[in-house]
Amino acid sequence: MSLRLALLALLTARPMTGFDVMGQFDESVGYLWHAPHTQIYPELRKLEALGLVEGVEVARGERGKKRIYSITDLGKTQLRDWMNEVDEPRRDRDPYRLKAAYFEWAEPESAYAQLAAHVVHYTAAEQLYRQMHDDILARRHPLLKQRLANIPADQHEAVVRFKAFAYSGLVRRARGEVDWAREGLALLESLHPDLKLSVDTARAGDTTSTT
Amino acid sequence: MSLRLALLALLTARPMTGFDVMGQFDESVGYLWHAPHTQIYPELRKLEALGLVEGVEVARGERGKKRIYSITDLGKTQLRDWMNEVDEPRRDRDPYRLKAAYFEWAEPESAYAQLAAHVVHYTAAEQLYRQMHDDILARRHPLLKQRLANIPADQHEAVVRFKAFAYSGLVRRARGEVDWAREGLALLESLHPDLKLSVDTARAGDTTSTT
DNA sequence: CGAGCCATGTAAACAGTTACATGATTCT
DNA sequence: AGAATCATGTAACTGTTTACATGGCTCG
């Protein structure tokens, strides 16, 4: 259901083509939910069949065409209903923790490399999420600006704060991942004091640390 | 691949039936990875067909039977290979943050109820994970004891520490979820000062808080 | 003998990934 | 003319959920 929710929510900002949705899924909303175009196009068709969105075909140049989707009143009602549902938390599925639990089966060097990559990835992710968070609060984010333009000014504050709140959660998670992975690196170093230096060297040359 | 990894890793502790695996997936490993029996039984058959595990049928009473699976040498090699692979972090899919980003579409009461449920759930989860963490470090955990019995004593420390490390990650995540949800509750209260009390009352009577 | 546990499946539907495919428009 | 971007799909496969099914064992 999350993909549908993401699509409907996105279309409340402005009408879009499937291609536009793709673009948003590569940035902004894409950090909250991502889907490839092979899932987006069919799903928009399904939403249209359900009457939740409406698509109109529009010419593009001489022969080209594109399909612009807007959310319908029914779609807004459905969105509101989904948003009001309390879905009980999903059972956790955690590939990182699963793998870490059995690190005794990996070479220490490779466990180290995995945790180092984790640090690199989530350090960059945290930066990115924090940037988004700040852009939202400052109302610099382009899609957010369009969204706000369509609704009364007295609701702007709530809309902005909710989005910032969501990103603050992403920042928090990313920071947690980094702290956790560092804890793991320290553990590996304490278990294999002899390997430490060689791996550290490998990491410096390997992972193209961006910080 | 995570399900297979979880199954193979589990079978390194001791041979098990599909039913035993189910039991473990309802506790211990189940916090790291979960699958219903409808996925476990066919997957074990597939692993057997691949030669990664070996199943022997054993009588149970007069007419009953069960199938006990053990990991093969090939399975151990495969497990080691998977553990050494550095899988680059998956694209984030985050239903909670997605939903929170569009809370302006929910009734404040219902947004509040969702975050309150989040707090309750992850508070309980944190307790549980912390308990597991402590049981592991103290080597009280039954499956862990069996696992340690099969390997040289000089490897015990590493095995125990890796498992504890994984659970420490779960504890960290759960705590992050609670903090985040509380941040959201505070936000809702600041946006709707008038609603606060009524919702608070509803929460106290509603969610059977266990702390 | 009934309740609760042990034990194992199939099938349909839904969600997500990966591979394969096509073509127009715009800018340089 | 070629590259970058806009635009949209189908199909096969893998993974996960949900519904439907069955039957034996053990203990009170």
Tab-separated table of C-alpha atoms (C1' of nucleotides) in Angstrom:
chain	number	residue	atom	x	y	z
A	1	MET	CA	0.000	0.000	0.000
A	2	SER	CA	2.936	2.345	0.583
A	3	LEU	CA	3.610	2.830	-3.098
A	4	ARG	CA	0.028	3.894	-3.696
A	5	LEU	CA	0.146	6.190	-0.726
A	6	ALA	CA	3.370	7.738	-2.019
A	7	LEU	CA	1.898	8.252	-5.481
A	8	LEU	CA	-1.325	9.817	-4.253
A	9	ALA	CA	0.520	12.015	-1.768
A	10	LEU	CA	2.874	13.166	-4.485
A	11	LEU	CA	0.020	14.067	-6.807
A	12	THR	CA	-1.551	16.260	-4.127
A	13	ALA	CA	1.319	18.691	-4.738
A	14	ARG	CA	0.688	19.008	-8.466
A	15	PRO	CA	-0.350	16.933	-11.504
A	16	MET	CA	2.499	14.885	-12.911
A	17	THR	CA	3.471	12.429	-15.583
A	18	GLY	CA	4.930	9.061	-14.684
A	19	PHE	CA	8.246	10.501	-15.715
A	20	ASP	CA	7.889	13.370	-13.255
A	21	VAL	CA	7.126	10.852	-10.526
A	22	MET	CA	10.318	9.014	-11.443
A	23	GLY	CA	12.216	12.236	-10.994
A	24	GLN	CA	10.747	12.813	-7.543
A	25	PHE	CA	11.521	9.204	-6.629
A	26	ASP	CA	15.170	9.866	-7.454
A	27	GLU	CA	15.271	12.716	-4.945
A	28	SER	CA	12.945	14.248	-2.314
A	29	VAL	CA	10.169	11.676	-1.740
A	30	GLY	CA	12.530	9.045	-3.056
A	31	TYR	CA	14.344	9.077	0.290
A	32	LEU	CA	11.110	8.057	1.975
A	33	TRP	CA	9.942	5.634	-0.679
A	34	HIS	CA	11.507	4.504	-3.906
A	35	ALA	CA	10.184	2.596	-6.896
A	36	PRO	CA	11.574	2.032	-10.390
A	37	HIS	CA	9.674	3.237	-13.438
A	38	THR	CA	8.643	-0.325	-14.212
A	39	GLN	CA	6.508	-0.196	-11.098
A	40	ILE	CA	5.358	3.413	-11.380
A	41	TYR	CA	3.743	3.350	-14.816
A	42	PRO	CA	1.581	0.256	-14.262
A	43	GLU	CA	0.619	1.443	-10.790
A	44	LEU	CA	-0.575	4.809	-12.094
A	45	ARG	CA	-2.715	2.946	-14.622
A	46	LYS	CA	-4.195	0.873	-11.824
A	47	LEU	CA	-4.931	3.936	-9.733
A	48	GLU	CA	-6.620	5.418	-12.768
A	49	ALA	CA	-8.728	2.301	-13.239
A	50	LEU	CA	-9.788	2.666	-9.605
A	51	GLY	CA	-10.729	6.296	-10.192
A	52	LEU	CA	-8.222	7.558	-7.631
A	53	VAL	CA	-6.297	9.512	-10.235
A	54	GLU	CA	-7.218	10.876	-13.616
A	55	GLY	CA	-4.877	10.818	-16.589
A	56	VAL	CA	-5.077	13.024	-19.632
A	57	GLU	CA	-2.998	12.493	-22.716
A	58	VAL	CA	-1.210	15.597	-23.875
A	59	ALA	CA	0.742	16.191	-27.066
A	60	ARG	CA	4.461	16.753	-26.830
A	61	GLY	CA	5.902	18.256	-30.011
A	62	GLU	CA	4.792	16.773	-33.343
A	63	ARG	CA	4.356	13.109	-32.682
A	64	GLY	CA	5.225	12.747	-28.999
A	65	LYS	CA	2.704	12.461	-26.205
A	66	LYS	CA	2.611	12.124	-22.467
A	67	ARG	CA	0.024	11.352	-19.852
A	68	ILE	CA	-0.518	13.781	-16.998
A	69	TYR	CA	-2.094	12.384	-13.855
A	70	SER	CA	-4.020	14.360	-11.253
A	71	ILE	CA	-5.519	13.104	-8.018
A	72	THR	CA	-9.335	12.936	-8.010
A	73	ASP	CA	-11.696	13.730	-5.135
A	74	LEU	CA	-12.098	10.009	-4.629
A	75	GLY	CA	-8.319	9.716	-4.504
A	76	LYS	CA	-8.144	12.400	-1.825
A	77	THR	CA	-10.777	10.619	0.224
A	78	GLN	CA	-8.886	7.359	-0.100
A	79	LEU	CA	-5.645	9.090	0.879
A	80	ARG	CA	-7.282	10.571	3.968
A	81	ASP	CA	-8.665	7.152	4.902
A	82	TRP	CA	-5.268	5.506	4.572
A	83	MET	CA	-3.654	8.278	6.557
A	84	ASN	CA	-6.139	7.783	9.380
A	85	GLU	CA	-5.606	4.052	9.568
A	86	VAL	CA	-3.354	2.941	12.406
A	87	ASP	CA	-1.269	0.211	10.876
A	88	GLU	CA	0.367	-1.903	13.530
A	89	PRO	CA	4.141	-1.982	13.236
A	90	ARG	CA	5.524	-4.526	10.782
A	91	ARG	CA	7.652	-7.398	11.859
A	92	ASP	CA	11.254	-6.300	11.668
A	93	ARG	CA	13.425	-7.547	8.837
A	94	ASP	CA	16.923	-6.375	9.223
A	95	PRO	CA	19.539	-7.652	6.772
A	96	TYR	CA	22.408	-5.677	8.342
A	97	ARG	CA	21.842	-6.898	11.863
A	98	LEU	CA	21.202	-10.410	10.582
A	99	LYS	CA	24.518	-10.469	8.807
A	100	ALA	CA	26.398	-8.904	11.694
A	101	ALA	CA	25.043	-11.564	14.044
A	102	TYR	CA	27.008	-14.170	12.087
A	103	PHE	CA	30.193	-12.241	11.391
A	104	GLU	CA	32.208	-15.129	12.791
A	105	TRP	CA	31.602	-16.760	9.402
A	106	ALA	CA	33.198	-13.870	7.518
A	107	GLU	CA	36.853	-13.002	7.235
A	108	PRO	CA	37.624	-10.230	9.702
A	109	GLU	CA	38.871	-8.077	6.812
A	110	SER	CA	35.618	-8.484	4.963
A	111	ALA	CA	33.490	-7.798	8.044
A	112	TYR	CA	35.586	-4.703	8.566
A	113	ALA	CA	35.136	-3.631	4.954
A	114	GLN	CA	31.369	-4.055	5.227
A	115	LEU	CA	31.112	-1.950	8.343
A	116	ALA	CA	33.412	0.664	6.862
A	117	ALA	CA	31.181	0.857	3.778
A	118	HIS	CA	28.201	1.187	6.100
A	119	VAL	CA	29.800	4.162	7.810
A	120	VAL	CA	30.598	5.811	4.497
A	121	HIS	CA	27.125	5.272	3.109
A	122	TYR	CA	25.170	6.461	6.121
A	123	THR	CA	27.471	9.376	6.770
A	124	ALA	CA	26.679	10.640	3.286
A	125	ALA	CA	22.994	9.795	3.751
A	126	GLU	CA	22.855	11.769	6.970
A	127	GLN	CA	24.311	14.821	5.231
A	128	LEU	CA	21.760	14.514	2.475
A	129	TYR	CA	18.793	14.068	4.801
A	130	ARG	CA	19.922	16.947	6.936
A	131	GLN	CA	20.154	19.131	3.835
A	132	MET	CA	16.610	18.123	2.839
A	133	HIS	CA	15.401	18.796	6.356
A	134	ASP	CA	16.874	22.286	6.295
A	135	ASP	CA	15.590	23.012	2.788
A	136	ILE	CA	12.111	22.035	3.902
A	137	LEU	CA	12.144	24.173	7.024
A	138	ALA	CA	13.445	27.109	5.006
A	139	ARG	CA	10.755	26.385	2.400
A	140	ARG	CA	13.381	26.253	-0.297
A	141	HIS	CA	12.307	22.873	-1.626
A	142	PRO	CA	10.700	23.342	-5.078
A	143	LEU	CA	7.912	20.766	-4.871
A	144	LEU	CA	7.059	21.928	-1.371
A	145	LYS	CA	6.730	25.484	-2.647
A	146	GLN	CA	4.235	24.312	-5.257
A	147	ARG	CA	2.365	22.348	-2.641
A	148	LEU	CA	2.098	25.335	-0.332
A	149	ALA	CA	0.898	27.545	-3.171
A	150	ASN	CA	-2.261	25.406	-3.417
A	151	ILE	CA	-3.322	25.533	0.202
A	152	PRO	CA	-4.348	28.249	2.695
A	153	ALA	CA	-1.479	29.970	4.478
A	154	ASP	CA	-2.651	28.902	7.928
A	155	GLN	CA	-1.896	25.290	7.022
A	156	HIS	CA	1.607	25.962	5.739
A	157	GLU	CA	3.267	25.614	9.120
A	158	ALA	CA	1.822	22.149	9.772
A	159	VAL	CA	2.720	20.859	6.293
A	160	VAL	CA	6.284	22.077	6.617
A	161	ARG	CA	6.725	20.756	10.127
A	162	PHE	CA	5.436	17.278	9.256
A	163	LYS	CA	7.814	16.955	6.362
A	164	ALA	CA	10.706	18.203	8.460
A	165	PHE	CA	9.681	15.716	11.139
A	166	ALA	CA	9.848	12.845	8.667
A	167	TYR	CA	13.335	13.859	7.564
A	168	SER	CA	14.435	14.332	11.123
A	169	GLY	CA	13.584	10.654	11.544
A	170	LEU	CA	15.756	9.763	8.570
A	171	VAL	CA	18.634	11.801	9.957
A	172	ARG	CA	18.260	10.066	13.288
A	173	ARG	CA	18.276	6.630	11.695
A	174	ALA	CA	21.304	7.399	9.560
A	175	ARG	CA	23.190	8.642	12.604
A	176	GLY	CA	22.233	5.473	14.436
A	177	GLU	CA	23.582	3.355	11.602
A	178	VAL	CA	26.891	5.186	11.665
A	179	ASP	CA	27.228	4.862	15.439
A	180	TRP	CA	26.371	1.197	15.262
A	181	ALA	CA	28.851	0.450	12.496
A	182	ARG	CA	31.593	2.304	14.394
A	183	GLU	CA	30.806	0.178	17.417
A	184	GLY	CA	31.320	-2.852	15.183
A	185	LEU	CA	34.613	-1.561	13.825
A	186	ALA	CA	35.845	-1.060	17.369
A	187	LEU	CA	34.729	-4.583	18.249
A	188	LEU	CA	36.615	-6.055	15.292
A	189	GLU	CA	39.719	-4.128	16.258
A	190	SER	CA	39.515	-5.417	19.790
A	191	LEU	CA	39.050	-9.013	18.602
A	192	HIS	CA	41.854	-8.780	16.031
A	193	PRO	CA	44.415	-6.260	17.252
A	194	ASP	CA	46.943	-7.547	14.740
A	195	LEU	CA	44.770	-6.927	11.675
A	196	LYS	CA	43.814	-3.389	12.530
A	197	LEU	CA	46.496	-1.495	10.642
A	198	SER	CA	46.409	-3.452	7.401
A	199	VAL	CA	42.666	-3.085	7.185
A	200	ASP	CA	42.795	0.585	8.014
A	201	THR	CA	45.174	1.094	5.146
A	202	ALA	CA	42.966	-0.893	2.807
A	203	ARG	CA	39.968	1.159	3.850
A	204	ALA	CA	41.693	4.479	3.224
A	205	GLY	CA	42.572	3.479	-0.314
A	206	ASP	CA	39.373	1.618	-0.989
A	207	THR	CA	36.198	3.305	-0.010
A	208	THR	CA	36.658	6.801	-1.396
A	209	SER	CA	35.560	8.394	1.840
A	210	THR	CA	33.784	11.626	0.998
A	211	THR	CA	33.724	13.428	4.327
B	1	MET	CA	19.084	-13.916	-0.154
B	2	SER	CA	18.542	-12.953	3.479
B	3	LEU	CA	16.104	-15.778	4.144
B	4	ARG	CA	18.585	-18.340	2.874
B	5	LEU	CA	21.343	-16.774	4.887
B	6	ALA	CA	19.162	-16.866	7.997
B	7	LEU	CA	18.285	-20.531	7.420
B	8	LEU	CA	21.848	-21.636	6.818
B	9	ALA	CA	23.136	-19.621	9.760
B	10	LEU	CA	20.479	-21.124	11.988
B	11	LEU	CA	21.374	-24.649	10.940
B	12	THR	CA	25.014	-24.070	11.862
B	13	ALA	CA	23.884	-24.141	15.501
B	14	ARG	CA	22.194	-27.518	15.263
B	15	PRO	CA	20.100	-29.671	12.873
B	16	MET	CA	16.455	-28.672	12.866
B	17	THR	CA	13.085	-29.440	11.365
B	18	GLY	CA	11.126	-26.762	9.540
B	19	PHE	CA	8.988	-26.572	12.626
B	20	ASP	CA	12.007	-25.860	14.815
B	21	VAL	CA	12.993	-23.084	12.437
B	22	MET	CA	9.513	-21.630	12.810
B	23	GLY	CA	9.992	-21.601	16.543
B	24	GLN	CA	13.303	-19.755	16.249
B	25	PHE	CA	11.706	-17.305	13.841
B	26	ASP	CA	9.123	-16.493	16.496
B	27	GLU	CA	11.849	-15.524	18.942
B	28	SER	CA	15.661	-15.064	18.910
B	29	VAL	CA	16.672	-14.954	15.214
B	30	GLY	CA	13.129	-13.923	14.442
B	31	TYR	CA	13.978	-10.430	15.635
B	32	LEU	CA	16.634	-10.210	12.966
B	33	TRP	CA	14.704	-11.952	10.228
B	34	HIS	CA	11.237	-13.391	10.131
B	35	ALA	CA	9.407	-15.661	7.717
B	36	PRO	CA	6.145	-17.581	7.958
B	37	HIS	CA	6.109	-21.363	7.695
B	38	THR	CA	4.717	-21.120	4.175
B	39	GLN	CA	8.035	-19.684	3.137
B	40	ILE	CA	10.274	-21.813	5.376
B	41	TYR	CA	9.231	-25.280	4.232
B	42	PRO	CA	9.583	-24.694	0.490
B	43	GLU	CA	12.837	-22.798	0.995
B	44	LEU	CA	14.376	-25.673	2.958
B	45	ARG	CA	13.408	-27.996	0.112
B	46	LYS	CA	15.109	-25.676	-2.345
B	47	LEU	CA	18.256	-25.504	-0.231
B	48	GLU	CA	18.208	-29.284	-0.140
B	49	ALA	CA	17.890	-29.474	-3.913
B	50	LEU	CA	20.928	-27.191	-4.121
B	51	GLY	CA	22.846	-29.463	-1.771
B	52	LEU	CA	23.324	-26.722	0.810
B	53	VAL	CA	21.384	-28.632	3.435
B	54	GLU	CA	20.591	-32.276	3.870
B	55	GLY	CA	17.245	-33.541	5.115
B	56	VAL	CA	16.562	-36.906	6.687
B	57	GLU	CA	13.105	-38.194	7.385
B	58	VAL	CA	12.643	-39.447	10.912
B	59	ALA	CA	9.720	-41.325	12.421
B	60	ARG	CA	7.637	-39.631	15.058
B	61	GLY	CA	5.453	-42.108	16.961
B	62	GLU	CA	3.539	-44.702	14.931
B	63	ARG	CA	2.548	-42.968	11.754
B	64	GLY	CA	4.020	-39.482	12.171
B	65	LYS	CA	7.240	-38.286	10.571
B	66	LYS	CA	9.386	-35.223	10.367
B	67	ARG	CA	12.303	-34.050	8.329
B	68	ILE	CA	15.469	-32.935	10.064
B	69	TYR	CA	17.762	-30.649	8.109
B	70	SER	CA	21.488	-30.206	8.651
B	71	ILE	CA	23.843	-27.872	6.849
B	72	THR	CA	26.273	-29.570	4.462
B	73	ASP	CA	29.911	-28.682	3.798
B	74	LEU	CA	28.772	-27.059	0.580
B	75	GLY	CA	26.252	-25.082	2.585
B	76	LYS	CA	28.966	-23.881	4.941
B	77	THR	CA	31.103	-22.791	2.021
B	78	GLN	CA	28.179	-20.938	0.496
B	79	LEU	CA	27.426	-19.287	3.839
B	80	ARG	CA	31.037	-18.145	4.150
B	81	ASP	CA	30.927	-16.760	0.623
B	82	TRP	CA	27.751	-14.805	1.292
B	83	MET	CA	29.144	-13.496	4.553
B	84	ASN	CA	32.235	-12.212	2.785
B	85	GLU	CA	30.269	-10.408	0.106
B	86	VAL	CA	29.983	-6.676	0.632
B	87	ASP	CA	26.430	-5.907	-0.376
B	88	GLU	CA	25.977	-2.229	-1.011
B	89	PRO	CA	23.265	-0.661	1.151
B	90	ARG	CA	19.744	-1.014	-0.167
B	91	ARG	CA	17.663	1.924	-1.190
B	92	ASP	CA	15.683	3.054	1.834
B	93	ARG	CA	11.983	2.245	2.019
B	94	ASP	CA	10.470	3.728	5.081
B	95	PRO	CA	6.690	3.447	5.544
B	96	TYR	CA	6.676	5.268	8.899
B	97	ARG	CA	8.568	8.301	7.710
B	98	LEU	CA	6.584	8.310	4.466
B	99	LYS	CA	3.327	8.424	6.342
B	100	ALA	CA	4.536	11.023	8.816
B	101	ALA	CA	5.582	13.290	5.955
B	102	TYR	CA	1.921	13.609	4.984
B	103	PHE	CA	0.313	13.791	8.414
B	104	GLU	CA	-1.535	16.933	7.359
B	105	TRP	CA	-3.900	14.537	5.573
B	106	ALA	CA	-4.722	12.664	8.786
B	107	GLU	CA	-6.886	13.788	11.645
B	108	PRO	CA	-4.638	15.096	14.418
B	109	GLU	CA	-6.185	12.525	16.786
B	110	SER	CA	-5.336	9.714	14.457
B	111	ALA	CA	-1.800	10.943	13.832
B	112	TYR	CA	-1.420	11.162	17.586
B	113	ALA	CA	-2.766	7.643	18.053
B	114	GLN	CA	-0.327	6.297	15.466
B	115	LEU	CA	2.678	7.881	17.105
B	116	ALA	CA	1.499	6.775	20.534
B	117	ALA	CA	1.214	3.199	19.243
B	118	HIS	CA	4.709	3.576	17.803
B	119	VAL	CA	6.051	4.574	21.204
B	120	VAL	CA	4.333	1.655	22.901
B	121	HIS	CA	5.519	-0.862	20.357
B	122	TYR	CA	9.153	0.202	20.232
B	123	THR	CA	9.381	0.697	23.966
B	124	ALA	CA	8.399	-2.935	24.383
B	125	ALA	CA	10.698	-3.948	21.529
B	126	GLU	CA	13.631	-2.169	23.139
B	127	GLN	CA	13.062	-4.050	26.389
B	128	LEU	CA	12.936	-7.316	24.530
B	129	TYR	CA	16.058	-6.660	22.477
B	130	ARG	CA	17.941	-5.514	25.542
B	131	GLN	CA	16.933	-8.714	27.313
B	132	MET	CA	18.175	-10.777	24.385
B	133	HIS	CA	21.396	-8.777	24.314
B	134	ASP	CA	22.004	-9.470	27.992
B	135	ASP	CA	21.079	-13.148	27.690
B	136	ILE	CA	23.573	-13.500	24.881
B	137	LEU	CA	26.409	-11.787	26.714
B	138	ALA	CA	25.691	-13.917	29.769
B	139	ARG	CA	25.544	-16.977	27.498
B	140	ARG	CA	22.160	-17.848	28.876
B	141	HIS	CA	20.502	-18.129	25.484
B	142	PRO	CA	19.696	-21.827	24.792
B	143	LEU	CA	20.448	-21.951	21.062
B	144	LEU	CA	23.656	-20.008	21.621
B	145	LYS	CA	24.750	-22.533	24.226
B	146	GLN	CA	24.261	-25.341	21.730
B	147	ARG	CA	26.154	-23.375	19.120
B	148	LEU	CA	29.097	-22.778	21.453
B	149	ALA	CA	29.188	-26.449	22.398
B	150	ASN	CA	30.121	-27.301	18.802
B	151	ILE	CA	33.050	-24.949	18.391
B	152	PRO	CA	36.482	-24.467	20.047
B	153	ALA	CA	36.452	-22.347	23.189
B	154	ASP	CA	38.803	-19.733	21.750
B	155	GLN	CA	36.108	-18.744	19.270
B	156	HIS	CA	33.341	-18.367	21.849
B	157	GLU	CA	34.131	-14.781	22.677
B	158	ALA	CA	33.866	-13.617	19.045
B	159	VAL	CA	30.615	-15.492	18.432
B	160	VAL	CA	29.035	-14.041	21.553
B	161	ARG	CA	30.223	-10.518	20.852
B	162	PHE	CA	28.951	-10.492	17.266
B	163	LYS	CA	25.514	-11.599	18.334
B	164	ALA	CA	25.455	-9.039	21.103
B	165	PHE	CA	26.580	-6.425	18.592
B	166	ALA	CA	23.657	-7.244	16.310
B	167	TYR	CA	21.187	-6.900	19.164
B	168	SER	CA	22.811	-3.717	20.308
B	169	GLY	CA	21.911	-2.393	16.863
B	170	LEU	CA	18.301	-3.425	17.336
B	171	VAL	CA	18.201	-1.742	20.745
B	172	ARG	CA	19.632	1.401	19.226
B	173	ARG	CA	17.075	1.421	16.427
B	174	ALA	CA	14.175	0.830	18.795
B	175	ARG	CA	15.326	3.663	21.013
B	176	GLY	CA	15.588	5.897	17.945
B	177	GLU	CA	12.019	5.041	16.963
B	178	VAL	CA	10.745	5.923	20.413
B	179	ASP	CA	12.613	9.228	20.468
B	180	TRP	CA	11.368	10.074	17.010
B	181	ALA	CA	7.748	9.276	17.816
B	182	ARG	CA	7.944	11.367	20.982
B	183	GLU	CA	9.266	14.241	18.911
B	184	GLY	CA	6.193	13.832	16.738
B	185	LEU	CA	3.824	13.759	19.688
B	186	ALA	CA	5.354	16.992	20.942
B	187	LEU	CA	4.966	18.497	17.482
B	188	LEU	CA	1.293	17.549	17.333
B	189	GLU	CA	0.733	19.021	20.761
B	190	SER	CA	2.350	22.265	19.732
B	191	LEU	CA	0.288	22.443	16.544
B	192	HIS	CA	-2.981	21.568	18.327
B	193	PRO	CA	-2.731	22.762	21.933
B	194	ASP	CA	-6.470	22.343	22.375
B	195	LEU	CA	-6.561	18.644	21.453
B	196	LYS	CA	-3.772	17.556	23.709
B	197	LEU	CA	-5.694	16.526	26.796
B	198	SER	CA	-8.497	14.624	25.149
B	199	VAL	CA	-6.071	12.591	23.132
B	200	ASP	CA	-3.839	11.975	26.113
B	201	THR	CA	-6.800	10.566	27.978
B	202	ALA	CA	-7.697	8.372	25.049
B	203	ARG	CA	-4.157	7.078	24.884
B	204	ALA	CA	-4.001	6.206	28.568
B	205	GLY	CA	-7.152	4.116	28.328
B	206	ASP	CA	-6.407	2.701	24.934
B	207	THR	CA	-2.992	1.345	24.326
B	208	THR	CA	-2.386	-0.880	27.351
B	209	SER	CA	1.003	0.633	27.997
B	210	THR	CA	3.236	-2.030	29.481
B	211	THR	CA	6.027	-0.034	31.030
C	1	DC	C1'	-11.974	-37.662	23.856
C	2	DG	C1'	-10.698	-33.003	23.370
C	3	DA	C1'	-7.245	-29.305	23.633
C	4	DG	C1'	-2.925	-27.896	22.538
C	5	DC	C1'	1.110	-28.759	20.367
C	6	DC	C1'	3.922	-30.901	16.517
C	7	DA	C1'	4.394	-31.132	11.683
C	8	DT	C1'	3.979	-29.958	6.681
C	9	DG	C1'	2.315	-28.478	2.839
C	10	DT	C1'	-0.324	-25.934	-1.848
C	11	DA	C1'	-2.108	-21.943	-4.329
C	12	DA	C1'	-3.320	-17.403	-5.364
C	13	DA	C1'	-2.278	-12.767	-4.965
C	14	DC	C1'	0.621	-8.943	-4.234
C	15	DA	C1'	5.114	-6.426	-4.177
C	16	DG	C1'	9.495	-5.613	-6.022
C	17	DT	C1'	13.629	-6.442	-9.212
C	18	DT	C1'	15.887	-7.077	-13.503
C	19	DA	C1'	16.119	-7.602	-18.330
C	20	DC	C1'	14.496	-6.253	-22.630
C	21	DA	C1'	12.484	-2.707	-25.654
C	22	DT	C1'	11.089	1.501	-28.122
C	23	DG	C1'	10.828	6.037	-29.709
C	24	DA	C1'	10.442	11.421	-29.632
C	25	DT	C1'	12.435	15.990	-28.370
C	26	DT	C1'	15.873	19.348	-27.502
C	27	DC	C1'	20.225	21.251	-27.466
C	28	DT	C1'	24.869	21.615	-29.233
D	1	DA	C1'	24.484	14.151	-36.469
D	2	DG	C1'	24.894	12.754	-31.809
D	3	DA	C1'	24.090	13.185	-26.911
D	4	DA	C1'	21.184	14.064	-23.217
D	5	DT	C1'	16.798	14.093	-21.683
D	6	DC	C1'	11.810	13.050	-21.962
D	7	DA	C1'	8.564	9.418	-22.168
D	8	DT	C1'	6.428	4.705	-21.648
D	9	DG	C1'	5.990	0.286	-21.589
D	10	DT	C1'	6.174	-5.619	-21.319
D	11	DA	C1'	7.791	-9.916	-19.343
D	12	DA	C1'	10.081	-13.013	-16.459
D	13	DC	C1'	11.484	-13.815	-12.061
D	14	DT	C1'	12.022	-13.507	-6.997
D	15	DG	C1'	10.231	-12.605	-2.571
D	16	DT	C1'	6.405	-12.101	0.679
D	17	DT	C1'	1.645	-12.468	2.364
D	18	DT	C1'	-2.699	-14.597	2.968
D	19	DA	C1'	-6.004	-18.125	2.535
D	20	DC	C1'	-6.890	-22.826	2.508
D	21	DA	C1'	-5.715	-27.578	4.043
D	22	DT	C1'	-4.390	-31.776	6.481
D	23	DG	C1'	-3.144	-34.919	9.966
D	24	DG	C1'	-0.462	-37.102	13.982
D	25	DC	C1'	1.122	-36.936	18.946
D	26	DT	C1'	0.659	-36.151	23.986
D	27	DC	C1'	-1.373	-35.198	28.144
D	28	DG	C1'	-5.087	-34.600	31.213
